Coordinates of C-alpha atoms in Angstrom, one line a residue:
M2 CA -23.7 -16.7 -10.2
T3 CA -21.8 -19.5 -12.8
D4 CA -18.2 -19.0 -11.5
I5 CA -19.6 -18.9 -7.4
A6 CA -21.6 -22.3 -7.8
K7 CA -18.3 -24.7 -9.1
A8 CA -18.5 -24.9 -5.4
G9 CA -21.2 -27.4 -7.2
G10 CA -24.0 -29.8 -5.1
S11 CA -25.4 -28.6 -1.6
L12 CA -22.1 -26.4 -1.6
A13 CA -22.8 -24.2 -4.1
I14 CA -24.4 -21.1 -2.8
R15 CA -27.5 -19.5 -4.1
P16 CA -28.7 -15.7 -5.5
D17 CA -32.4 -16.0 -3.5
Q18 CA -30.1 -17.6 0.1
T19 CA -30.9 -15.7 2.2
G20 CA -28.8 -17.9 5.3
W21 CA -26.4 -20.4 5.2
T22 CA -27.0 -24.3 4.7
D23 CA -26.4 -26.9 7.3
E24 CA -23.6 -28.3 5.1
Q25 CA -22.6 -24.7 4.0
A26 CA -22.0 -23.8 8.0
A27 CA -19.7 -27.4 8.8
V28 CA -17.6 -26.8 6.0
L29 CA -17.2 -22.5 6.9
R30 CA -16.1 -23.7 10.7
Q31 CA -13.3 -25.8 8.8
T32 CA -11.2 -22.8 7.4
G33 CA -11.0 -21.1 11.1
I34 CA -14.7 -19.8 11.5
D35 CA -15.2 -20.4 15.5
N36 CA -18.4 -19.8 18.0
D37 CA -16.7 -16.4 18.1
V38 CA -18.7 -15.3 15.2
T39 CA -21.4 -12.7 15.1
N40 CA -25.1 -14.0 13.3
A41 CA -24.8 -10.1 11.7
E42 CA -20.7 -11.4 10.1
L43 CA -22.0 -14.8 8.7
A44 CA -24.9 -12.7 7.1
S45 CA -22.4 -9.6 6.0
F46 CA -20.3 -12.2 4.6
L47 CA -23.0 -14.8 2.7
H48 CA -24.5 -10.7 1.1
L49 CA -20.6 -10.1 -0.6
C50 CA -20.4 -13.9 -1.5
Q51 CA -23.2 -13.3 -3.3
R52 CA -22.1 -9.2 -4.8
T53 CA -19.1 -10.6 -5.7
Q54 CA -20.1 -13.8 -6.3
L55 CA -16.5 -15.4 -5.0
D56 CA -16.4 -18.9 -3.6
P57 CA -15.5 -19.3 0.1
F58 CA -15.2 -22.9 -0.8
S59 CA -12.5 -22.1 -2.8
R60 CA -11.0 -19.8 -1.2
Q61 CA -11.6 -17.1 -3.6
I62 CA -13.3 -14.9 -0.2
Y63 CA -12.7 -16.2 3.3
L64 CA -13.5 -14.3 6.8
I65 CA -10.4 -13.7 9.3
G66 CA -10.7 -13.4 13.2
R67 CA -8.9 -11.2 15.1
W68 CA -9.2 -9.3 18.4
D69 CA -10.0 -6.3 18.7
N70 CA -9.4 -5.0 21.9
R71 CA -11.6 -2.2 21.5
Q72 CA -14.4 -4.6 21.5
K73 CA -13.0 -7.3 23.4
R74 CA -13.6 -10.2 21.4
K75 CA -12.7 -11.6 18.3
V76 CA -13.5 -9.2 14.9
F77 CA -14.2 -11.1 11.6
T78 CA -13.5 -9.7 8.5
P79 CA -13.6 -11.1 5.4
Q80 CA -10.8 -11.3 2.9
T81 CA -9.7 -12.5 -0.3
G82 CA -6.6 -12.3 -2.4
I83 CA -5.0 -9.9 -5.1
D84 CA -6.2 -12.5 -7.7
G85 CA -9.7 -12.2 -6.3
Y86 CA -9.9 -8.7 -7.2
R87 CA -8.3 -9.2 -11.1
V88 CA -11.4 -11.2 -11.2
I89 CA -14.2 -8.9 -9.9
A90 CA -12.6 -6.6 -12.3
H91 CA -12.7 -8.5 -15.4
R92 CA -15.6 -10.0 -14.5
V93 CA -17.1 -6.6 -14.6
I94 CA -15.4 -4.9 -17.8
A95 CA -16.5 -7.9 -19.2
E96 CA -20.7 -6.8 -18.6
T97 CA -20.3 -3.5 -18.8
R98 CA -18.1 -3.5 -22.4
H99 CA -15.5 -0.3 -20.5
T100 CA -11.5 -1.2 -21.5
F101 CA -9.4 -1.6 -18.9
G102 CA -5.8 -2.1 -18.4
Y103 CA -2.7 -1.3 -16.2
E104 CA 0.2 1.6 -16.4
D105 CA 3.9 0.4 -15.2
T106 CA 4.0 -0.4 -11.2
L107 CA 6.4 1.9 -10.5
W108 CA 8.7 1.3 -6.8
C109 CA 10.8 4.5 -4.8
D110 CA 13.7 4.4 -2.7
S111 CA 13.8 6.2 0.3
N112 CA 14.9 9.6 -1.4
G113 CA 11.4 10.0 -3.3
Q114 CA 13.4 8.3 -6.4
W115 CA 11.1 6.5 -8.7
R116 CA 11.6 3.5 -10.4
D117 CA 9.6 1.2 -12.6
V118 CA 11.7 -2.7 -11.6
W119 CA 13.4 -2.7 -7.8
L120 CA 16.3 -4.1 -8.4
S121 CA 17.1 -3.3 -4.9
A122 CA 17.8 -6.5 -2.0
S123 CA 15.9 -4.1 0.4
A124 CA 12.4 -3.5 0.3
P125 CA 11.2 0.5 -1.3
A126 CA 10.0 3.1 0.6
A127 CA 6.4 2.4 -1.7
A128 CA 4.6 1.3 -4.5
K129 CA 1.9 3.3 -7.2
V130 CA 1.0 1.1 -9.4
T131 CA -2.2 2.9 -11.9
V132 CA -5.3 1.0 -13.6
L133 CA -6.8 2.5 -16.6
R134 CA -11.3 2.0 -17.1
N135 CA -12.4 3.2 -19.9
G136 CA -10.1 5.8 -20.4
Q137 CA -10.4 6.8 -17.4
R138 CA -6.5 7.3 -14.3
F139 CA -6.8 5.6 -11.0
S140 CA -3.8 5.4 -9.0
A141 CA -2.7 4.7 -5.5
V142 CA 0.5 4.4 -3.7
A143 CA 1.2 1.8 -0.6
L144 CA 3.9 3.0 2.0
Y145 CA 5.9 -0.2 3.0
R146 CA 6.1 0.6 6.5
E147 CA 2.3 1.6 6.5
Y148 CA 1.9 -2.3 5.2
V149 CA 5.0 -4.4 6.0
Q150 CA 3.7 -7.5 8.3
T151 CA 6.5 -7.5 11.3
D152 CA 7.0 -10.6 13.7
R153 CA 7.4 -9.8 18.0
N154 CA 11.1 -8.3 17.0
D155 CA 9.7 -5.8 14.8
N156 CA 11.3 -7.8 12.2
P157 CA 9.8 -8.4 8.5
T158 CA 7.8 -11.4 8.7
R159 CA 9.6 -14.0 6.0
M160 CA 7.5 -13.7 3.0
W161 CA 7.6 -9.5 3.7
A162 CA 11.7 -10.0 4.0
N163 CA 12.3 -12.3 0.7
M164 CA 9.5 -10.4 -1.0
G165 CA 8.9 -7.3 -0.1
A166 CA 8.5 -5.1 -3.2
N167 CA 6.2 -7.9 -4.6
Q168 CA 4.2 -7.7 -1.3
I169 CA 3.8 -4.1 -1.3
A170 CA 3.0 -3.1 -5.0
K171 CA -0.1 -5.6 -4.6
C172 CA -0.8 -3.4 -1.4
A173 CA -1.2 -0.1 -4.6
E174 CA -3.0 -2.7 -6.9
A175 CA -5.4 -3.3 -4.4
L176 CA -6.3 0.3 -3.5
A177 CA -6.3 1.1 -6.9
L178 CA -8.9 -0.9 -7.7
R179 CA -10.8 -0.2 -5.7
K180 CA -10.8 3.2 -6.7
A181 CA -11.7 1.9 -9.7
F182 CA -14.6 -0.1 -9.1
P183 CA -15.5 0.6 -5.9
H184 CA -19.1 -0.1 -5.9
D185 CA -18.1 -4.2 -7.1
L186 CA -15.1 -4.6 -4.2
A187 CA -16.7 -2.3 -1.2
G188 CA -16.4 -4.0 2.6
V189 CA -13.8 -6.5 1.0
Y190 CA -10.3 -6.2 1.3
T191 CA -7.2 -8.3 0.1
A192 CA -4.4 -10.3 2.9
E193 CA -1.3 -8.5 1.6
E194 CA -3.2 -5.1 2.3
M195 CA -4.8 -6.7 5.9
A196 CA -1.0 -9.1 6.7
Q197 CA 0.0 -5.7 9.3
A198 CA -3.3 -6.5 11.3
D199 CA -1.7 -9.2 12.8
N200 CA 1.3 -7.2 13.6
P201 CA 1.9 -8.2 17.6
S202 CA 0.9 -4.8 19.9
A203 CA 2.6 -3.4 22.2
D204 CA 2.1 -5.6 24.6
E205 CA 2.6 -8.6 23.1
R206 CA 6.4 -7.6 22.2
H207 CA 7.1 -7.3 26.3
L208 CA 5.9 -10.6 26.7
R209 CA 10.2 -11.0 27.2
K210 CA 12.4 -11.6 30.7
V211 CA 14.0 -8.4 30.6
E212 CA 16.7 -9.1 33.8
P213 CA 17.8 -6.2 36.5
G214 CA 20.2 -3.6 34.5
Q215 CA 19.2 -5.2 31.3
G216 CA 18.2 -3.2 28.5
D217 CA 14.9 -3.7 26.6
P218 CA 14.8 -3.8 23.6
W219 CA 11.2 -3.6 22.4
A220 CA 10.2 -1.0 24.5
T221 CA 8.5 1.7 23.7
T222 CA 7.8 5.3 23.6
P223 CA 5.5 6.4 26.3
E224 CA 1.9 7.9 24.5
P225 CA 1.9 11.3 24.5
Q226 CA -0.6 12.9 27.6
A227 CA -3.4 14.0 26.2
P228 CA -4.5 18.3 25.1
R229 CA -5.5 19.7 28.5
A230 CA -9.4 20.1 28.1
V231 CA -11.4 23.1 28.6
N232 CA -14.9 22.4 29.4
G233 CA -14.7 18.2 27.9
R234 CA -13.6 19.8 25.0
S235 CA -9.1 19.5 23.1
Q236 CA -7.4 23.0 24.5
E237 CA -5.6 21.7 20.6
A238 CA -8.5 22.1 18.3
Q239 CA -10.0 25.1 19.6
D240 CA -6.9 26.0 18.7
F241 CA -7.1 25.1 15.6
A242 CA -10.2 27.0 15.8
T243 CA -9.1 30.2 16.4
T244 CA -6.8 30.0 13.9
A245 CA -9.8 29.6 11.0
A246 CA -11.0 32.4 12.6
D247 CA -8.8 34.2 12.1
A248 CA -7.5 33.1 8.1
A249 CA -7.8 35.9 5.9
D250 CA -7.9 33.1 3.1
K251 CA -8.1 30.1 1.5
A252 CA -4.5 28.2 1.5
A253 CA -4.7 29.2 5.2
L254 CA -7.5 27.9 5.3
Q255 CA -6.4 24.6 3.8
K256 CA -2.9 24.7 5.9
V257 CA -5.4 24.5 9.5
Y258 CA -7.8 22.0 8.2
R259 CA -4.7 19.4 6.5
E260 CA -2.7 19.9 10.0
A261 CA -6.5 19.1 12.3
H262 CA -6.9 16.1 10.2
A263 CA -3.3 15.0 10.7
A264 CA -3.2 15.1 14.3
G265 CA -7.3 13.3 14.5
L266 CA -9.0 16.5 16.2
L267 CA -11.8 16.8 12.9
G268 CA -14.0 15.2 15.3
E269 CA -13.2 17.1 17.9
T270 CA -16.5 20.4 19.5
V271 CA -15.1 23.2 19.0
K272 CA -16.8 27.0 19.7
S273 CA -17.0 29.2 16.9
P274 CA -17.5 32.7 17.4
D275 CA -20.6 32.5 18.0
R276 CA -20.3 30.9 20.1
E277 CA -21.6 27.7 18.6
L278 CA -20.2 24.7 19.3
L279 CA -19.6 22.1 16.5
E280 CA -17.4 19.5 15.3
L281 CA -14.1 21.1 14.1
G282 CA -14.3 19.6 10.5
A283 CA -17.6 21.5 10.6
F284 CA -16.0 24.3 11.6
L285 CA -14.0 24.5 9.2
I286 CA -16.5 23.5 6.0
Q287 CA -18.7 26.6 7.1
R288 CA -14.8 28.7 7.5
G289 CA -14.3 27.0 4.1
N290 CA -17.7 28.7 2.8
E291 CA -17.1 31.8 3.9
L292 CA -13.7 32.7 2.3
A293 CA -15.3 31.4 -1.0
E294 CA -18.2 34.0 -0.2
P295 CA -17.0 37.2 1.1
A296 CA -19.8 39.5 0.1
G297 CA -23.1 37.1 1.3
P298 CA -23.8 36.8 5.0
A299 CA -21.9 34.4 6.3
P300 CA -24.1 31.3 6.7
H301 CA -25.2 30.5 10.5
S302 CA -25.6 26.7 10.2
V303 CA -23.7 23.7 8.8
S304 CA -26.2 23.4 6.8
D305 CA -26.6 27.0 5.3
A306 CA -22.8 26.1 5.2
V307 CA -23.7 23.3 3.4
A308 CA -26.4 24.5 0.9
A309 CA -24.2 27.3 -0.3
E310 CA -22.0 25.4 -1.7
G311 CA -24.0 22.8 -3.8
A312 CA -23.6 20.1 -1.0
M313 CA -20.2 20.5 -1.1
D314 CA -20.0 17.0 -2.8
S315 CA -19.1 18.7 -6.3
A316 CA -15.7 19.2 -7.8
A317 CA -15.9 22.4 -8.0
N318 CA -16.8 23.6 -4.5
E319 CA -14.4 26.4 -3.6
G320 CA -14.8 25.8 0.4
V321 CA -11.8 24.2 2.2
V322 CA -12.5 21.2 0.3
D323 CA -11.1 22.2 -3.1
A324 CA -11.1 18.4 -5.0
E325 CA -7.7 20.2 -7.2
V326 CA -6.1 20.2 -3.4
L327 CA -7.5 17.4 -0.9
S328 CA -6.0 14.2 -1.0
P329 CA -7.6 10.9 -1.4
E330 CA -7.0 10.3 3.0
D331 CA -8.2 14.2 3.6
D332 CA -11.0 13.1 1.5
Y333 CA -12.2 10.3 3.1
A334 CA -12.2 13.2 6.2
D335 CA -14.1 15.5 5.3
A336 CA -17.2 13.0 3.4
V337 CA -17.2 11.9 7.1
A338 CA -17.5 15.6 9.0
Q339 CA -20.1 16.6 6.7
L340 CA -22.0 13.0 7.4
R341 CA -21.1 13.6 11.1
A342 CA -22.4 17.6 10.5
A343 CA -25.7 16.3 8.9
A344 CA -26.7 14.2 11.7
T345 CA -26.0 16.4 14.9
E346 CA -28.0 18.4 12.6
A347 CA -30.9 15.5 12.2
R348 CA -30.7 15.1 15.5
L349 CA -29.7 11.8 14.9
E350 CA -28.5 9.3 18.5
N351 CA -25.9 6.7 18.2
F352 CA -23.4 7.8 15.1
E353 CA -20.7 5.7 14.8
E354 CA -24.2 2.3 15.6
G355 CA -25.9 3.9 13.1
T356 CA -23.6 4.3 9.9
E357 CA -22.2 1.2 10.8
Q358 CA -25.7 -0.7 10.4
A359 CA -27.2 2.4 7.5
L360 CA -23.9 1.3 5.2
G361 CA -23.3 -2.3 5.9
M362 CA -19.3 -1.6 7.1
P363 CA -17.4 -0.2 9.4
L364 CA -17.4 3.1 9.0
A365 CA -13.8 3.6 8.5
D366 CA -14.2 0.6 6.2
A367 CA -16.6 2.1 4.1
P368 CA -15.8 4.6 0.4
V369 CA -16.0 8.1 0.1
E370 CA -19.2 7.3 -2.4
A371 CA -21.2 5.8 0.1
I372 CA -20.3 8.2 3.1
R373 CA -21.5 11.2 0.9
A374 CA -24.3 9.0 -0.6
L375 CA -26.0 8.5 3.0
T376 CA -24.6 12.0 4.1
A377 CA -27.5 13.2 1.2
Q378 CA -29.7 11.0 2.7
I379 CA -29.4 12.3 6.5
R380 CA -29.4 16.0 4.7
P381 CA -33.0 16.8 3.6
A382 CA -34.4 15.7 7.0
A383 CA -32.7 17.9 8.8

């Protein structure tokens, strides 16, 4: 803990410390942490500082509060800069004696052409960074439209307008480093990645008086109506399940899985052909195993389907979540679907609250490895 103790005196964070001291708490309040912060958020932040060995009093890591409409309160999220990520990576490499490096950063234009230097005055469409750790390649692509920070007029902020190529490259680097060092960087995001979280909402963009007869340049497209529900289940999800049940090969099923994931319907409840109610994601996994082993008996439960292929964690799995086919986003969705299926079989209640407590972070922020590890812990009891 040498680096983290550089603050010195009463501000130094000890490895055995279980709570913030009065002196430390006073300084934290001066950094923007107000009374809206919860004890759980403060405790989690202390644990993260100890685990990453980043010093909040030297601004290597900090808590940022943002209003959450779902929770109706300000939620505090730990953040660091890209330099903090690099410090952690180099420290781990020094301890493990692994090799470490980068391939050249690449930028992509709107036509899909990749370049190793960005000279255009306009922002690139994406950036790609590849981290090399102990001979393994960890690549990540960040799309400009997903990370750009905007003002009330939906224009890029000054930093993103003037240094868009540099900002999106930092986001791609953070994604790649988190893939290369999942255990060391879990639960903390870079300021560049989280800049878009401060983008004005649709309501904020409409805080402007529009004169009668004057068009509103900030008008947004009306929200699409929810799919027609059948017995409490969305018809769109049920249609995906019906198509999956009729699929004759794995390729057709993989297409259904991707479309359902893109539509955000993997968590919807559907009725399977044997009239069993399952989440769509769990049913697609089960159906994938049926197609992978057509000669064997059809599984009667999610646990039977998962066990048939070795808990679906293996990269050699031949079901719908073939590791050679899934993108990182699909891999995450599959991991969540398996976790939900295991929790359902184990009859565990309060899924969202329980998983956040078990993982030590919101499910949306958890790395795939942690989600699969939790699934493995739950499944033996199912």
